[in-house]
Amino acid sequence: MENSLSLPEGYGKILEIDLQKNKKLMILVNGIALVIMLALAMLGAYIVPIDTFFGDGEVWYAPLIKLAVMMLGYVAYIILHELVHGVFMKHFSGVKPKYGFTLIYAYAGSEAYFNKKSYIIIALAPVVIWGAVLGVLCAVLPQSWFWVVYFIQIGNISGAAGDFYVTLKFLKLPKDILVNDTGVAMTVYGKNN
């Protein structure tokens, strides 16, 4: 099934995922994100001790500069993450995506209906692309800046818990599903049998 701007005849709703309305699911996904975050923090501390953030022989205010860069970098990352979702939505549908923020999440959404393969690419593209970029930065920057970038990488991977969740969920569904992601909720449609 190709991507579509309208729901084809013979398709009906089989699943809806709304992390804002389904509190139980929101807690599950955020719990998964927390576990990923803690695991990555322990891995990072094994690779580069966290005290390198505070520097060795640097001026006293260097950690404050790093903290400011880290916080601004993370805000920029959130925007860039959603832009990547949107770029892939536009690529697969030709429809300009919508962007926004709720109290809990930033989002990219579309009116289009995406086939399973396209939607999984849309879901995973930001974590893969920014994961690679941030991984290279962690490797090439001085050790004293590792945690500045690695903190954003932790947010990249743990913040994609919802994307991982829907990917795993959709992999179990039939090949011919269509996904409509408005940004705050996803509705999955399948052929009526």
Coordinates of N, CA and C in Angstrom, one line a residue:
M1 N 0.9 -1.2 0.0 CA 0.0 0.0 0.0 C 0.9 1.2 0.0
E2 N 0.6 2.2 -0.9 CA 1.3 3.4 -0.9 C 0.8 4.4 0.1
N3 N 1.5 5.5 0.3 CA 1.1 6.6 1.2 C 0.0 7.3 0.4
S4 N -1.0 7.9 1.2 CA -2.2 8.4 0.7 C -2.6 9.7 1.4
L5 N -3.3 10.5 0.7 CA -3.9 11.7 1.4 C -5.3 11.5 1.9
S6 N -5.9 10.4 1.5 CA -7.2 10.0 2.0 C -7.2 8.5 2.3
L7 N -8.0 8.1 3.2 CA -8.1 6.7 3.6 C -8.8 5.9 2.5
P8 N -8.2 4.9 2.0 CA -8.8 4.1 0.9 C -10.0 3.4 1.4
E9 N -10.9 3.1 0.4 CA -12.1 2.4 0.7 C -11.7 1.0 1.3
G10 N -12.5 0.5 2.2 CA -12.2 -0.8 2.8 C -11.3 -0.8 4.0
Y11 N -10.9 0.3 4.4 CA -10.0 0.4 5.6 C -10.8 0.9 6.8
G12 N -10.5 0.4 8.0 CA -11.1 0.8 9.2 C -10.1 0.9 10.3
K13 N -10.4 1.7 11.3 CA -9.5 1.9 12.5 C -9.3 0.6 13.2
I14 N -8.0 0.3 13.5 CA -7.7 -0.9 14.3 C -6.9 -0.6 15.6
L15 N -6.4 0.6 15.6 CA -5.6 1.0 16.8 C -5.5 2.5 16.9
E16 N -5.5 3.0 18.1 CA -5.2 4.4 18.3 C -4.2 4.6 19.5
I17 N -3.2 5.4 19.3 CA -2.2 5.7 20.3 C -2.2 7.2 20.6
D18 N -2.5 7.5 21.8 CA -2.5 8.9 22.2 C -1.9 9.0 23.6
L19 N -0.7 9.4 23.6 CA 0.0 9.4 24.9 C -0.5 10.5 25.9
Q20 N -1.2 11.4 25.4 CA -1.8 12.5 26.3 C -3.1 12.0 26.9
K21 N -3.8 11.2 26.2 CA -5.1 10.8 26.8 C -5.0 9.4 27.5
N22 N -4.1 8.6 27.1 CA -3.9 7.3 27.7 C -2.7 7.4 28.7
K23 N -3.1 7.7 29.9 CA -2.1 8.0 31.0 C -1.3 6.8 31.3
K24 N -1.9 5.6 31.3 CA -1.2 4.3 31.5 C 0.0 4.1 30.5
L25 N -0.4 4.4 29.2 CA 0.6 4.3 28.2 C 1.7 5.3 28.3
M26 N 1.3 6.5 28.7 CA 2.3 7.6 28.9 C 3.2 7.3 30.0
I27 N 2.8 6.7 31.1 CA 3.6 6.3 32.2 C 4.6 5.2 31.7
L28 N 4.1 4.2 30.9 CA 4.9 3.1 30.4 C 6.0 3.7 29.5
V29 N 5.7 4.5 28.6 CA 6.7 5.1 27.6 C 7.7 5.9 28.4
N30 N 7.2 6.7 29.3 CA 8.2 7.6 30.1 C 9.0 6.7 31.0
G31 N 8.5 5.6 31.5 CA 9.3 4.7 32.3 C 10.4 4.0 31.5
I32 N 10.0 3.6 30.3 CA 11.0 3.1 29.4 C 12.1 4.1 29.1
A33 N 11.7 5.4 28.9 CA 12.7 6.5 28.6 C 13.6 6.6 29.8
L34 N 13.1 6.5 31.0 CA 13.9 6.7 32.2 C 14.9 5.6 32.4
V35 N 14.5 4.3 32.1 CA 15.4 3.2 32.1 C 16.5 3.4 31.1
I36 N 16.2 3.8 29.9 CA 17.2 4.0 28.8 C 18.1 5.1 29.3
M37 N 17.6 6.2 29.8 CA 18.4 7.3 30.3 C 19.4 6.9 31.4
L38 N 19.0 6.1 32.3 CA 19.9 5.7 33.4 C 20.9 4.8 32.8
A39 N 20.6 3.8 31.9 CA 21.5 2.9 31.3 C 22.6 3.7 30.5
L40 N 22.1 4.7 29.8 CA 23.1 5.5 29.0 C 24.0 6.3 29.9
A41 N 23.4 6.9 31.0 CA 24.3 7.6 31.9 C 25.3 6.8 32.5
M42 N 25.0 5.5 32.9 CA 26.0 4.6 33.4 C 27.1 4.3 32.4
L43 N 26.6 4.1 31.1 CA 27.6 3.8 30.0 C 28.5 5.0 29.8
G44 N 27.9 6.2 29.8 CA 28.7 7.4 29.6 C 29.8 7.6 30.7
A45 N 29.3 7.3 31.9 CA 30.3 7.4 33.1 C 31.4 6.4 33.0
Y46 N 31.1 5.3 32.4 CA 32.2 4.2 32.2 C 33.1 4.7 31.1
I47 N 32.6 5.3 30.1 CA 33.5 5.8 28.9 C 34.3 7.0 29.3
V48 N 33.6 8.0 29.9 CA 34.3 9.3 30.3 C 33.8 9.6 31.7
P49 N 34.6 9.7 32.7 CA 34.1 10.1 34.1 C 33.4 11.4 34.0
I50 N 32.3 11.5 34.8 CA 31.4 12.7 34.7 C 32.2 13.9 35.3
D51 N 33.2 13.7 36.1 CA 33.9 14.8 36.7 C 34.7 15.6 35.6
T52 N 34.9 15.0 34.4 CA 35.5 15.8 33.4 C 34.7 17.0 32.9
F53 N 33.4 16.9 33.2 CA 32.5 18.1 32.9 C 33.0 19.3 33.6
F54 N 33.5 19.1 34.8 CA 33.9 20.3 35.6 C 35.3 20.7 35.3
G55 N 36.0 20.0 34.4 CA 37.3 20.4 33.8 C 38.4 20.2 34.8
D56 N 39.6 20.4 34.2 CA 40.8 20.2 35.0 C 41.7 21.4 34.6
G57 N 41.8 22.4 35.5 CA 42.6 23.5 35.2 C 41.9 24.6 34.4
E58 N 40.6 24.4 34.2 CA 39.8 25.4 33.5 C 39.5 26.6 34.4
V59 N 39.0 27.7 33.8 CA 38.5 28.8 34.6 C 37.3 28.3 35.4
W60 N 37.1 29.0 36.6 CA 36.0 28.5 37.5 C 34.6 28.5 36.9
Y61 N 34.4 29.4 35.9 CA 33.1 29.5 35.3 C 32.9 28.6 34.1
A62 N 33.9 27.8 33.7 CA 33.8 26.9 32.6 C 32.6 25.9 32.7
P63 N 32.3 25.3 33.9 CA 31.1 24.5 34.0 C 29.8 25.2 33.7
L64 N 29.8 26.5 34.1 CA 28.5 27.3 33.8 C 28.3 27.5 32.3
I65 N 29.4 27.7 31.6 CA 29.3 27.9 30.2 C 28.9 26.6 29.5
K66 N 29.5 25.5 30.0 CA 29.1 24.2 29.5 C 27.6 23.8 29.7
L67 N 27.2 24.2 30.9 CA 25.8 23.9 31.3 C 24.9 24.8 30.4
A68 N 25.2 26.0 30.1 CA 24.4 26.9 29.3 C 24.4 26.3 27.8
V69 N 25.5 25.9 27.3 CA 25.6 25.3 26.0 C 24.8 24.0 25.9
M70 N 24.9 23.2 27.0 CA 24.2 21.9 27.0 C 22.6 22.2 27.0
M71 N 22.2 23.1 27.8 CA 20.7 23.4 27.8 C 20.2 24.0 26.5
L72 N 21.0 25.0 25.9 CA 20.6 25.5 24.6 C 20.7 24.5 23.5
G73 N 21.7 23.6 23.6 CA 21.8 22.6 22.6 C 20.7 21.6 22.7
Y74 N 20.2 21.3 23.9 CA 19.1 20.4 24.0 C 17.8 21.0 23.5
V75 N 17.6 22.2 23.7 CA 16.4 22.9 23.2 C 16.5 22.9 21.6
A76 N 17.6 23.2 21.1 CA 17.8 23.1 19.6 C 17.6 21.7 19.1
Y77 N 18.1 20.7 19.9 CA 18.0 19.3 19.5 C 16.5 19.0 19.4
I78 N 15.7 19.3 20.3 CA 14.2 19.0 20.3 C 13.6 19.5 19.1
I79 N 13.9 20.7 18.7 CA 13.3 21.3 17.5 C 13.8 20.6 16.2
L80 N 15.1 20.3 16.2 CA 15.7 19.6 15.1 C 15.2 18.1 15.0
H81 N 14.9 17.5 16.1 CA 14.3 16.2 16.1 C 13.0 16.2 15.4
E82 N 12.1 17.1 15.7 CA 10.8 17.2 15.1 C 10.9 17.6 13.7
L83 N 11.8 18.5 13.3 CA 12.0 18.9 11.9 C 12.4 17.6 11.1
V84 N 13.2 16.7 11.6 CA 13.5 15.5 10.8 C 12.3 14.7 10.6
H85 N 11.5 14.5 11.7 CA 10.2 13.8 11.5 C 9.4 14.5 10.3
G86 N 9.3 15.8 10.4 CA 8.6 16.5 9.4 C 9.1 16.4 8.0
V87 N 10.4 16.5 7.9 CA 11.1 16.3 6.5 C 10.7 15.0 5.9
F88 N 10.8 13.9 6.7 CA 10.4 12.6 6.2 C 8.9 12.5 5.9
M89 N 8.1 13.1 6.7 CA 6.6 13.1 6.4 C 6.4 13.8 5.1
K90 N 7.0 14.9 4.9 CA 6.9 15.7 3.6 C 7.4 14.8 2.4
H91 N 8.6 14.2 2.6 CA 9.2 13.4 1.6 C 8.2 12.3 1.2
F92 N 7.6 11.6 2.1 CA 6.8 10.4 1.8 C 5.4 10.8 1.3
S93 N 4.9 12.0 1.7 CA 3.5 12.3 1.3 C 3.3 13.5 0.4
G94 N 4.3 14.4 0.4 CA 4.2 15.6 -0.4 C 3.4 16.7 0.4
V95 N 3.0 16.4 1.6 CA 2.1 17.3 2.4 C 3.0 18.0 3.4
K96 N 2.9 19.3 3.5 CA 3.6 20.1 4.5 C 3.1 19.6 5.9
P97 N 4.1 19.3 6.8 CA 3.7 18.8 8.1 C 3.3 20.0 9.0
K98 N 2.7 19.7 10.1 CA 2.4 20.7 11.2 C 3.3 20.4 12.3
Y99 N 3.7 21.5 13.0 CA 4.6 21.4 14.2 C 3.9 22.1 15.3
G100 N 4.3 21.6 16.5 CA 3.7 22.2 17.7 C 4.3 21.7 19.0
F101 N 3.8 22.2 20.1 CA 4.2 21.8 21.4 C 2.9 21.6 22.3
T102 N 2.9 20.6 23.1 CA 1.9 20.5 24.1 C 2.6 20.7 25.4
L103 N 1.9 20.5 26.5 CA 2.6 20.7 27.8 C 3.7 19.6 28.0
I104 N 3.6 18.5 27.3 CA 4.5 17.3 27.6 C 5.4 17.1 26.4
Y105 N 4.9 17.3 25.2 CA 5.7 16.9 24.0 C 5.8 18.0 22.9
A106 N 6.9 17.9 22.2 CA 7.0 18.6 20.9 C 6.5 17.6 19.8
Y107 N 6.0 18.1 18.7 CA 5.5 17.1 17.7 C 5.6 17.7 16.3
A108 N 5.6 16.7 15.4 CA 5.4 17.0 14.0 C 4.2 16.1 13.6
G109 N 3.3 16.6 12.8 CA 2.1 15.8 12.4 C 1.8 16.0 10.9
S110 N 0.9 15.2 10.4 CA 0.5 15.3 9.0 C -0.9 14.8 8.8
E111 N -1.5 15.3 7.8 CA -2.9 14.8 7.4 C -2.8 13.5 6.6
A112 N -1.6 13.1 6.1 CA -1.4 12.0 5.2 C -1.6 10.7 6.0
Y113 N -1.8 9.6 5.2 CA -1.8 8.2 5.7 C -0.6 7.6 5.2
F114 N 0.3 7.1 6.1 CA 1.6 6.5 5.7 C 1.5 5.0 5.8
N115 N 2.1 4.3 4.8 CA 2.2 2.9 4.9 C 3.2 2.5 6.0
K116 N 3.2 1.2 6.3 CA 4.0 0.7 7.5 C 5.5 1.1 7.3
K117 N 6.1 0.8 6.2 CA 7.5 1.0 6.0 C 7.8 2.5 6.1
S118 N 7.1 3.3 5.4 CA 7.3 4.8 5.5 C 7.2 5.3 6.9
Y119 N 6.2 4.8 7.6 CA 6.0 5.4 9.0 C 7.1 5.0 9.9
I120 N 7.6 3.7 9.8 CA 8.7 3.3 10.7 C 10.0 4.1 10.4
I121 N 10.2 4.5 9.1 CA 11.3 5.3 8.7 C 11.1 6.7 9.3
I122 N 9.9 7.2 9.2 CA 9.6 8.6 9.8 C 9.8 8.5 11.3
A123 N 9.4 7.5 12.0 CA 9.5 7.4 13.5 C 11.0 7.3 13.9
L124 N 11.8 6.5 13.2 CA 13.2 6.3 13.6 C 14.2 7.2 13.0
A125 N 13.9 8.0 12.0 CA 14.9 8.9 11.3 C 15.6 9.8 12.3
P126 N 14.9 10.5 13.2 CA 15.6 11.5 14.0 C 16.6 10.8 15.0
V127 N 16.3 9.7 15.6 CA 17.2 9.1 16.5 C 18.4 8.5 15.8
V128 N 18.2 8.0 14.6 CA 19.3 7.5 13.8 C 20.2 8.6 13.3
I129 N 19.7 9.6 12.7 CA 20.4 10.8 12.2 C 21.2 11.5 13.3
W130 N 20.4 12.0 14.3 CA 21.1 12.8 15.3 C 21.9 11.9 16.2
G131 N 21.6 10.6 16.3 CA 22.5 9.7 17.1 C 23.8 9.6 16.5
A132 N 23.9 9.5 15.1 CA 25.2 9.5 14.4 C 25.9 10.8 14.6
V133 N 25.2 11.9 14.4 CA 25.9 13.2 14.5 C 26.4 13.4 15.9
L134 N 25.6 13.2 16.9 CA 26.0 13.4 18.3 C 27.2 12.4 18.7
G135 N 27.1 11.2 18.2 CA 28.1 10.2 18.4 C 29.5 10.6 17.9
V136 N 29.5 11.2 16.7 CA 30.7 11.7 16.1 C 31.2 12.9 17.0
L137 N 30.3 13.8 17.4 CA 30.8 14.9 18.2 C 31.4 14.4 19.5
C138 N 30.7 13.4 20.1 CA 31.3 12.9 21.4 C 32.7 12.4 21.2
A139 N 32.9 11.8 20.0 CA 34.2 11.2 19.7 C 35.3 12.2 19.4
V140 N 35.0 13.3 18.8 CA 36.0 14.3 18.3 C 36.2 15.5 19.2
L141 N 35.2 15.8 20.1 CA 35.4 16.9 21.0 C 36.3 16.6 22.1
P142 N 37.0 17.6 22.7 CA 37.8 17.3 23.9 C 37.0 16.6 25.0
Q143 N 37.6 15.8 25.8 CA 36.9 15.0 26.8 C 36.2 15.9 27.8
S144 N 36.6 17.1 28.0 CA 36.0 18.0 29.0 C 34.6 18.5 28.4
W145 N 34.4 18.3 27.1 CA 33.1 18.6 26.5 C 32.2 17.4 26.2
F146 N 32.7 16.2 26.5 CA 32.0 15.0 26.2 C 30.6 15.0 26.8
W147 N 30.5 15.3 28.1 CA 29.2 15.3 28.8 C 28.2 16.3 28.3
V148 N 28.7 17.4 27.7 CA 27.8 18.4 27.2 C 27.0 17.8 26.0
V149 N 27.8 17.1 25.1 CA 27.1 16.5 23.9 C 26.4 15.2 24.3
Y150 N 27.0 14.4 25.2 CA 26.5 13.1 25.6 C 25.1 13.3 26.3
F151 N 25.0 14.4 27.1 CA 23.7 14.7 27.7 C 22.6 14.8 26.6
I152 N 22.9 15.5 25.5 CA 21.9 15.6 24.4 C 21.7 14.3 23.8
Q153 N 22.8 13.5 23.6 CA 22.6 12.1 23.1 C 21.7 11.2 24.0
I154 N 21.9 11.4 25.3 CA 21.0 10.6 26.2 C 19.5 11.1 25.9
G155 N 19.3 12.4 25.8 CA 18.0 12.9 25.5 C 17.5 12.4 24.1
N156 N 18.4 12.3 23.1 CA 18.0 11.8 21.8 C 17.5 10.4 21.9
I157 N 18.2 9.5 22.6 CA 17.9 8.1 22.6 C 16.7 7.8 23.5
S158 N 16.8 8.3 24.7 CA 15.7 8.1 25.7 C 14.4 8.8 25.3
G159 N 14.6 10.0 24.7 CA 13.4 10.7 24.2 C 12.7 10.1 23.1
A160 N 13.4 9.1 22.4 CA 12.8 8.4 21.3 C 12.0 7.2 21.8
A161 N 11.8 7.0 23.1 CA 11.1 5.9 23.6 C 9.7 5.7 23.0
G162 N 9.0 6.8 22.7 CA 7.7 6.7 22.1 C 7.9 6.2 20.6
D163 N 8.9 6.7 20.0 CA 9.2 6.2 18.6 C 9.5 4.7 18.6
F164 N 10.3 4.3 19.6 CA 10.6 2.9 19.6 C 9.4 2.0 19.9
Y165 N 8.6 2.6 20.8 CA 7.3 1.8 21.2 C 6.4 1.6 20.0
V166 N 6.1 2.7 19.3 CA 5.2 2.6 18.1 C 5.9 1.7 17.0
T167 N 7.2 1.8 16.8 CA 7.8 0.9 15.9 C 7.7 -0.5 16.2
L168 N 7.9 -0.9 17.4 CA 7.7 -2.3 17.9 C 6.3 -2.7 17.7
K169 N 5.4 -1.9 18.1 CA 4.0 -2.1 18.0 C 3.5 -2.4 16.5
F170 N 4.0 -1.5 15.7 CA 3.6 -1.6 14.3 C 4.3 -2.7 13.5
L171 N 5.4 -3.1 14.0 CA 6.1 -4.3 13.3 C 5.2 -5.6 13.5
K172 N 4.4 -5.6 14.5 CA 3.6 -6.8 14.8 C 2.3 -6.7 14.0
L173 N 2.0 -5.6 13.4 CA 0.7 -5.4 12.6 C 0.9 -5.8 11.2
P174 N -0.2 -6.1 10.5 CA -0.2 -6.5 9.1 C 0.6 -5.5 8.2
K175 N 1.1 -6.0 7.1 CA 2.0 -5.2 6.2 C 1.2 -4.0 5.6
D176 N -0.1 -4.2 5.4 CA -0.9 -3.2 4.6 C -1.5 -2.1 5.5
I177 N -1.0 -1.9 6.7 CA -1.6 -0.9 7.6 C -1.3 0.5 7.0
L178 N -2.1 1.5 7.4 CA -1.9 2.9 7.1 C -1.9 3.6 8.5
V179 N -1.0 4.6 8.6 CA -0.9 5.3 9.9 C -1.1 6.8 9.6
N180 N -2.0 7.4 10.4 CA -2.2 8.8 10.4 C -1.7 9.4 11.7
D181 N -0.7 10.2 11.6 CA -0.1 10.8 12.8 C -0.3 12.3 12.8
T182 N -1.2 12.7 13.6 CA -1.6 14.2 13.7 C -0.6 14.9 14.5
G183 N 0.3 14.2 15.2 CA 1.3 14.9 16.0 C 1.1 14.6 17.5
V184 N -0.2 14.6 17.9 CA -0.5 14.3 19.3 C -1.1 12.9 19.4
A185 N -1.5 12.3 18.3 CA -2.1 11.0 18.4 C -1.9 10.3 17.0
M186 N -1.8 9.0 17.1 CA -1.7 8.2 15.9 C -2.9 7.2 15.8
T187 N -3.4 7.2 14.6 CA -4.5 6.2 14.3 C -4.0 5.3 13.2
V188 N -4.2 4.0 13.5 CA -3.7 3.0 12.6 C -5.0 2.3 11.9
Y189 N -4.9 2.2 10.6 CA -6.0 1.6 9.9 C -5.6 0.4 9.2
G190 N -6.5 -0.6 9.1 CA -6.2 -1.8 8.4 C -7.4 -2.2 7.5
K191 N -7.1 -3.1 6.6 CA -8.2 -3.6 5.7 C -9.3 -4.3 6.5
N192 N -10.5 -4.0 6.2 CA -11.6 -4.7 6.8 C -11.7 -6.0 6.2
N193 N -11.8 -7.1 7.0 CA -11.9 -8.4 6.5 C -13.4 -8.9 6.6

